[in-house]
Amino acid sequence: MDSMPAIRFINLDRDLERRARLEAELRRLGLQGERFAGVLWATLPEGDQRRLYSEPLNAKQFHKPLVNGEKGCYASHLALWQWLQASSHRLVIVLEDDVRLIDAFTSACQAIAALPADWDMIKLIGRSGLGKREKLASQVALCAGHDLVRYRRVPSLTAGYALSRRGAEKLLDTRIPFGRPIDVDLRHWWESRDLDVRGVEPPVIVLDEETSQDSSIGVKVAEDGLRSKWRKFRHKLQYSLCNAWHGP
């Protein structure tokens, strides 16, 4: 399909079952997608770890330290953004390996590829994919049964999205080093040179019920103590205020 953008899915070497499931999903829709090797954080040289993740930034921006799985997940997305920037592609469809594709995935991606180049990121799944109501600022038809939307509050899921070259440039300029999990960080769109984040509603991917329950990120740091809870509340309040200030 000449009008289909490049598809890359992030997958750790050890996650063979996840890779097989997603490759089967792509074959089912007659699509070509390539595996992009995920980053196993513990195997990165210490210099790369210090360059990518900042403990002082984490202490300032988030209510608890990140675990290696969260750091590796972010580093994997960063590596894919760098791949796009170094390639000749105008955009890329980024998938994590715990998703299933609905039949409209193909037509939605083709419609995204045909859009004017005035967007940075288009999420293929949001809160409505988890049965929650999405807060939207606007919506226009994208393809049969699906709209292109602007969010009032950007959802946190990073399981699937389209990224333009302009979006990759903005993110790489502003997100190294990082201090938050990637799904939280991308919600702070104003910190990335007003990253233009849109979405597809209803979603064209869903979380795989089996693989998404067994996260490859691992066990996260527990949110113990009043101090951690207070910091979490403070960050959520700060987010709401900043989002309202910068938003539509």
Coordinates of C-alpha atoms in Angstrom, one line a residue:
M1 CA 0.0 0.0 0.0
D2 CA 1.8 3.1 -1.2
S3 CA -0.4 5.4 0.9
M4 CA 0.3 3.5 4.1
P5 CA 2.9 5.1 6.4
A6 CA 5.8 3.2 7.9
I7 CA 4.8 1.1 10.9
R8 CA 7.3 0.2 13.7
F9 CA 6.5 -1.7 16.9
I10 CA 8.6 -1.6 20.0
N11 CA 9.5 -5.1 21.3
L12 CA 12.1 -6.4 23.8
D13 CA 14.2 -9.3 22.6
R14 CA 12.8 -11.5 25.3
D15 CA 9.2 -10.8 24.5
L16 CA 8.8 -13.4 21.7
E17 CA 5.1 -14.1 22.4
R18 CA 4.2 -10.4 22.2
R19 CA 6.1 -10.1 18.9
A20 CA 4.3 -13.1 17.4
R21 CA 0.9 -11.7 18.5
L22 CA 1.4 -8.3 16.9
E23 CA 3.0 -9.7 13.8
A24 CA -0.1 -11.8 13.4
E25 CA -2.3 -8.8 13.8
L26 CA -0.4 -6.9 11.1
R27 CA -0.7 -10.0 8.7
R28 CA -4.4 -10.2 9.4
L29 CA -4.8 -6.7 8.0
G30 CA -2.3 -7.3 5.1
L31 CA 0.1 -4.7 6.5
Q32 CA 3.9 -4.5 6.6
G33 CA 5.3 -3.5 10.0
E34 CA 8.8 -3.8 11.3
R35 CA 10.0 -4.7 14.8
F36 CA 12.0 -2.0 16.6
A37 CA 14.2 -3.4 19.3
G38 CA 13.2 -2.1 22.7
V39 CA 15.8 -0.8 25.2
L40 CA 16.6 -3.0 28.2
W41 CA 17.7 -0.3 30.6
A42 CA 20.0 -2.4 32.7
T43 CA 22.2 -3.2 29.6
L44 CA 22.8 0.5 28.7
P45 CA 26.2 1.9 29.6
E46 CA 26.1 4.1 32.7
G47 CA 27.0 7.2 30.6
D48 CA 23.9 6.7 28.4
Q49 CA 21.7 6.2 31.4
R50 CA 22.9 9.5 33.0
R51 CA 22.5 11.3 29.7
L52 CA 18.9 10.0 29.2
Y53 CA 17.5 10.0 32.7
S54 CA 17.9 12.8 35.3
E55 CA 17.3 12.0 39.0
P56 CA 17.1 15.7 39.9
L57 CA 14.5 16.3 37.1
N58 CA 12.6 13.3 38.4
A59 CA 12.6 14.7 41.9
K60 CA 11.3 18.0 40.6
Q61 CA 8.7 16.6 38.1
F62 CA 7.3 13.4 39.5
H63 CA 6.3 12.0 42.9
K64 CA 8.5 8.9 42.9
P65 CA 11.6 7.5 41.2
L66 CA 11.2 5.6 37.9
V67 CA 12.0 1.9 37.8
N68 CA 14.2 0.4 35.1
G69 CA 11.3 -0.8 33.0
E70 CA 9.8 2.8 32.8
K71 CA 13.2 4.2 31.9
G72 CA 13.7 1.5 29.2
C73 CA 10.3 2.2 27.8
Y74 CA 11.0 5.9 27.5
A75 CA 14.5 5.2 26.0
S76 CA 12.8 2.9 23.4
H77 CA 10.5 5.6 22.2
L78 CA 13.4 8.1 22.2
A79 CA 15.4 5.8 19.9
L80 CA 12.4 5.4 17.6
W81 CA 12.0 9.2 17.4
Q82 CA 15.7 9.4 16.5
W83 CA 15.2 6.7 13.8
L84 CA 12.4 8.8 12.2
Q85 CA 14.5 12.0 12.3
A86 CA 17.4 10.2 10.6
S87 CA 15.1 8.5 8.0
S88 CA 13.4 9.8 4.9
H89 CA 9.9 9.1 6.2
R90 CA 7.5 12.0 6.7
L91 CA 5.9 10.2 9.6
V92 CA 5.8 6.8 11.4
I93 CA 3.1 4.8 13.2
V94 CA 4.5 3.8 16.5
L95 CA 3.0 0.7 18.3
E96 CA 3.8 -0.9 21.6
D97 CA 3.7 -4.7 21.5
D98 CA 0.6 -5.2 23.7
V99 CA -2.1 -4.0 21.3
R100 CA -4.6 -5.4 18.9
L101 CA -5.6 -3.6 15.7
I102 CA -9.2 -3.0 14.8
D103 CA -10.2 -3.3 11.1
A104 CA -10.3 0.5 10.7
F105 CA -6.7 0.8 11.7
T106 CA -5.6 0.7 8.0
S107 CA -8.0 3.4 6.7
A108 CA -7.2 5.7 9.7
C109 CA -3.5 5.5 9.1
Q110 CA -3.9 6.1 5.4
A111 CA -6.1 9.2 6.2
I112 CA -3.5 10.4 8.7
A113 CA -0.8 10.1 6.0
A114 CA -3.0 12.3 3.7
L115 CA -3.4 15.1 6.2
P116 CA -1.6 18.5 5.8
A117 CA 1.7 18.5 7.6
D118 CA 0.5 20.7 10.5
W119 CA 0.4 18.2 13.3
D120 CA 3.0 16.6 15.6
M121 CA 1.4 13.5 17.2
I122 CA -1.9 11.7 16.7
K123 CA -2.8 9.2 19.3
L124 CA -4.5 6.0 18.1
I125 CA -5.9 5.2 21.5
G126 CA -7.1 7.3 24.4
R127 CA -9.2 7.1 27.5
S128 CA -12.3 6.1 25.6
G129 CA -10.4 2.9 24.7
L130 CA -10.6 2.1 28.4
G131 CA -14.3 2.8 28.7
K132 CA -13.7 6.4 30.0
R133 CA -15.1 9.6 28.5
E134 CA -12.6 11.7 26.6
K135 CA -12.5 15.5 27.0
L136 CA -12.4 17.0 23.6
A137 CA -12.0 20.5 22.3
S138 CA -12.9 19.8 18.7
Q139 CA -13.4 17.0 16.2
V140 CA -13.6 16.5 12.4
A141 CA -14.1 13.5 10.2
L142 CA -11.0 11.5 9.5
C143 CA -12.3 8.3 7.9
A144 CA -15.5 6.2 8.0
G145 CA -16.7 6.0 11.6
H146 CA -13.7 7.8 13.1
D147 CA -12.8 11.5 13.8
L148 CA -9.7 13.4 14.2
V149 CA -9.9 15.2 17.6
R150 CA -8.2 17.8 19.7
Y151 CA -8.1 17.1 23.4
R152 CA -8.8 19.3 26.3
R153 CA -6.6 17.0 28.4
V154 CA -4.2 14.8 26.5
P155 CA -4.6 11.1 27.5
S156 CA -1.7 9.3 28.9
L157 CA -1.6 6.1 26.8
T158 CA 1.4 5.6 24.5
A159 CA 0.4 2.2 23.1
G160 CA 0.0 3.6 19.6
Y161 CA 0.4 6.9 17.9
A162 CA 1.4 8.6 14.6
L163 CA 4.4 10.9 14.8
S164 CA 5.6 13.5 12.2
R165 CA 9.1 14.6 11.6
R166 CA 8.3 17.9 13.2
G167 CA 6.9 16.2 16.2
A168 CA 10.1 14.0 16.5
E169 CA 12.3 17.1 16.3
K170 CA 10.3 18.9 19.1
L171 CA 10.4 15.9 21.4
L172 CA 14.1 15.2 20.9
D173 CA 14.9 18.9 21.5
T174 CA 13.0 19.0 24.8
R175 CA 12.8 15.5 26.3
I176 CA 16.5 14.5 26.9
P177 CA 17.0 14.0 29.7
F178 CA 13.6 12.9 31.0
G179 CA 12.3 12.6 34.6
R180 CA 8.8 11.3 34.2
P181 CA 7.3 8.2 32.7
I182 CA 6.7 8.7 29.0
D183 CA 2.9 8.6 29.2
V184 CA 2.9 11.3 31.8
D185 CA 5.5 13.4 30.1
L186 CA 3.7 13.6 26.8
R187 CA 0.6 15.0 28.5
H188 CA 2.8 18.1 29.3
W189 CA 2.7 19.1 25.6
W190 CA 3.4 22.8 26.3
E191 CA 6.9 21.8 27.5
S192 CA 7.8 20.5 24.1
R193 CA 7.5 23.7 22.1
D194 CA 3.7 23.4 22.1
L195 CA 3.6 19.8 20.8
D196 CA 0.4 19.5 18.6
V197 CA -1.2 16.4 20.0
R198 CA -4.4 15.1 18.4
G199 CA -6.2 11.8 18.5
V200 CA -8.5 9.4 16.7
E201 CA -11.9 8.7 18.1
P202 CA -13.1 6.1 18.6
P203 CA -9.7 4.4 18.9
V204 CA -8.3 2.2 16.2
I205 CA -6.2 0.0 18.5
V206 CA -7.1 -1.6 21.8
L207 CA -5.0 -3.1 24.5
D208 CA -4.5 -6.8 24.2
E209 CA -6.3 -8.3 27.2
E210 CA -3.7 -11.0 27.8
T211 CA -0.4 -9.3 27.1
S212 CA -1.3 -5.9 28.5
Q213 CA -2.0 -7.5 31.9
D214 CA 1.6 -8.7 32.1
S215 CA 3.5 -5.5 31.8
S216 CA 7.1 -5.6 30.5
I217 CA 7.9 -2.5 32.6
G218 CA 7.9 -4.6 35.8
V219 CA 6.9 -3.7 39.3
K220 CA 6.8 0.1 39.9
V221 CA 7.9 1.9 43.1
A222 CA 5.0 1.8 45.6
E223 CA 3.4 5.2 46.4
D224 CA 3.9 5.0 50.2
G225 CA 3.7 7.7 52.7
L226 CA 2.0 11.1 53.1
R227 CA 4.9 12.9 51.4
S228 CA 4.6 10.8 48.2
K229 CA 0.8 11.3 48.2
W230 CA 1.1 15.0 48.7
R231 CA 3.7 15.3 45.9
K232 CA 1.4 13.4 43.6
F233 CA -1.6 15.7 44.5
R234 CA 0.6 18.8 43.9
H235 CA 1.8 17.6 40.5
K236 CA -1.7 16.8 39.4
L237 CA -2.9 20.2 40.5
Q238 CA 0.0 21.9 38.8
Y239 CA -0.8 19.9 35.6
S240 CA -4.4 21.0 35.6
L241 CA -3.5 24.6 36.1
C242 CA -0.8 24.6 33.4
N243 CA -3.1 22.7 31.0
A244 CA -5.9 25.2 31.5
W245 CA -3.5 28.1 31.0
H246 CA -1.9 26.8 27.8
G247 CA -4.9 24.9 26.4
P248 CA -7.8 25.9 24.1

